[in-house]
Every structure is written in C-alpha cells, then in structure tokens.
PDB file of C-alpha atoms in Angstrom:
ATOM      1  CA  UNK A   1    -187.146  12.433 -47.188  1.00  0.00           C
ATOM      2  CA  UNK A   2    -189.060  15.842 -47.993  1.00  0.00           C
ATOM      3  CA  UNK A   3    -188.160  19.536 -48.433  1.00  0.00           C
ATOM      4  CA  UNK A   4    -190.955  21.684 -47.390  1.00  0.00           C
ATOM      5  CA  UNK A   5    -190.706  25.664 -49.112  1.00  0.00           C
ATOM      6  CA  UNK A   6    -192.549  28.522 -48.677  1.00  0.00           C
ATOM      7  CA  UNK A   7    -194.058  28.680 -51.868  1.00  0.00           C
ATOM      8  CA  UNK A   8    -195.498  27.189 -55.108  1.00  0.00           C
ATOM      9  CA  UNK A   9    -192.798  28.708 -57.071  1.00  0.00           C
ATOM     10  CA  UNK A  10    -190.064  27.748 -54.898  1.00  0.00           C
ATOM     11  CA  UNK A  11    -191.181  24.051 -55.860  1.00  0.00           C
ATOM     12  CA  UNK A  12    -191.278  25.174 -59.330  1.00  0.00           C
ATOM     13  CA  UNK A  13    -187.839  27.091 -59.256  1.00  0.00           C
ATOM     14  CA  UNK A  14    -186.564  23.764 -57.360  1.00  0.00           C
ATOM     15  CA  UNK A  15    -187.972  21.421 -60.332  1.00  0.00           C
ATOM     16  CA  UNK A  16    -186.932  23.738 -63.323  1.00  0.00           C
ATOM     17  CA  UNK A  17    -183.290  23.453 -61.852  1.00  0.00           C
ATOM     18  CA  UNK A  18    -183.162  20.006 -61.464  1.00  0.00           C
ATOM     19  CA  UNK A  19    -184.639  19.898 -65.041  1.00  0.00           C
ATOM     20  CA  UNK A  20    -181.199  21.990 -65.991  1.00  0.00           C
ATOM     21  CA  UNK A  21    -178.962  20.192 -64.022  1.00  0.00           C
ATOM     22  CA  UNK A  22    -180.246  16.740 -65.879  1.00  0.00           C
ATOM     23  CA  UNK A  23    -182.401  15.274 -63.419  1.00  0.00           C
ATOM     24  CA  UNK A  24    -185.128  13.134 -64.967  1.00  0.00           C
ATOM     25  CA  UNK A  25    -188.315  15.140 -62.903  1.00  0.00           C
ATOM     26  CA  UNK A  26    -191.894  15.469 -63.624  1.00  0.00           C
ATOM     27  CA  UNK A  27    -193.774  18.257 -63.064  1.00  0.00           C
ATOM     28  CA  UNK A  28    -194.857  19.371 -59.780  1.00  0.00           C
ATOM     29  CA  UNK A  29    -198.691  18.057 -59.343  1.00  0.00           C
ATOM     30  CA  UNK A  30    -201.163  18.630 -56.481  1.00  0.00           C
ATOM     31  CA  UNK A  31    -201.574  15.848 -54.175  1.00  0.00           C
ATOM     32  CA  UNK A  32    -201.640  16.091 -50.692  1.00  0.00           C
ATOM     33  CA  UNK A  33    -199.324  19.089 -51.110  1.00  0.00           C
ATOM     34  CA  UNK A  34    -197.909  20.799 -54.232  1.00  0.00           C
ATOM     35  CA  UNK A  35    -195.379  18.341 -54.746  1.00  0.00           C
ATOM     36  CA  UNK A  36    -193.020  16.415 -56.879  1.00  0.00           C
ATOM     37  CA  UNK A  37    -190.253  14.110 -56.311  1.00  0.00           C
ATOM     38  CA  UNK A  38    -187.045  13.266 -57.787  1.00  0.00           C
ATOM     39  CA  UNK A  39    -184.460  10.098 -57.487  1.00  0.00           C
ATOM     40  CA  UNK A  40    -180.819  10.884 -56.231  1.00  0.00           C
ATOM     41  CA  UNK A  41    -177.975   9.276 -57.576  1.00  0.00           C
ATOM     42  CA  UNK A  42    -177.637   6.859 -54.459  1.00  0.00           C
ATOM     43  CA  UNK A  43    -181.145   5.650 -54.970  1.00  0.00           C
ATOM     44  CA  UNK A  44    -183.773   7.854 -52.522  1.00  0.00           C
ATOM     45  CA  UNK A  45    -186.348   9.713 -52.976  1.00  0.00           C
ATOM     46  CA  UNK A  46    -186.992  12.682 -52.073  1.00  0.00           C
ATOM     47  CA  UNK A  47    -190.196  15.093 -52.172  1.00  0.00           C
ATOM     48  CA  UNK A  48    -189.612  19.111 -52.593  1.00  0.00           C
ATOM     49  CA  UNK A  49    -193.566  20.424 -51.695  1.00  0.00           C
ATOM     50  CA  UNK A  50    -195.458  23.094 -50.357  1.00  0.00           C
ATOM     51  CA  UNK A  51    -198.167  22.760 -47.695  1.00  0.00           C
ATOM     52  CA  UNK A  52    -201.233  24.401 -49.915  1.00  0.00           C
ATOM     53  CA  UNK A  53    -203.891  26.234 -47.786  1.00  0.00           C
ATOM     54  CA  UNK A  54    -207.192  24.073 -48.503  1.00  0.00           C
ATOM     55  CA  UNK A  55    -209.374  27.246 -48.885  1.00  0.00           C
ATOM     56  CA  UNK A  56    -206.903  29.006 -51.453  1.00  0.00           C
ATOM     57  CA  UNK A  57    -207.211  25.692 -53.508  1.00  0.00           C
TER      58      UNK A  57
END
C-alpha cells in the first residue's frame, strides 16, 4: 500500500513523525520515487513517496 504527497518534505515531515511517534523508519531515499517505507503494527507495509520530476533530479 502507498501514500503518494505533493512534496519532498511532506515525505520528510511524514518520516520525522513516525520517527517521534516510535516507528523504527529509515530515511527517505530516492528510488523510483522519493520514498521510504515503514511496517504497521499488523504486519504491512506501506510506502509514503513523492513522484520526482526526472528533469528536476
């Protein structure tokens, strides 16, 4: 399951929160997207990311 936001900082907002609320999350990275995922308590995994423009890269 995946969240898409509008920004880069929305997916670092998202992470830093996580992060505060004791979520065990690594930083966001560049994949395929600006990205980084995080396990739920019931066991999925879910991707917060933003769609980067290729040419602003």
């Amino acid at each position: 399951m995946g969240f898409s936001q509008e920004s880069k900082e929305q997916v670092n907002q998202i992470n830093q929160r996580l992060k505060e609320d004791g979520y065990t999350v690594k930083p966001p990275t560049q994949l395929h997207t600006w990205t980084f995922y995080v396990e739920t308590p019931d066991n999925f995994t879910v991707e917060v990311y933003h769609e980067v423009d290729r040419n602003k890269r």
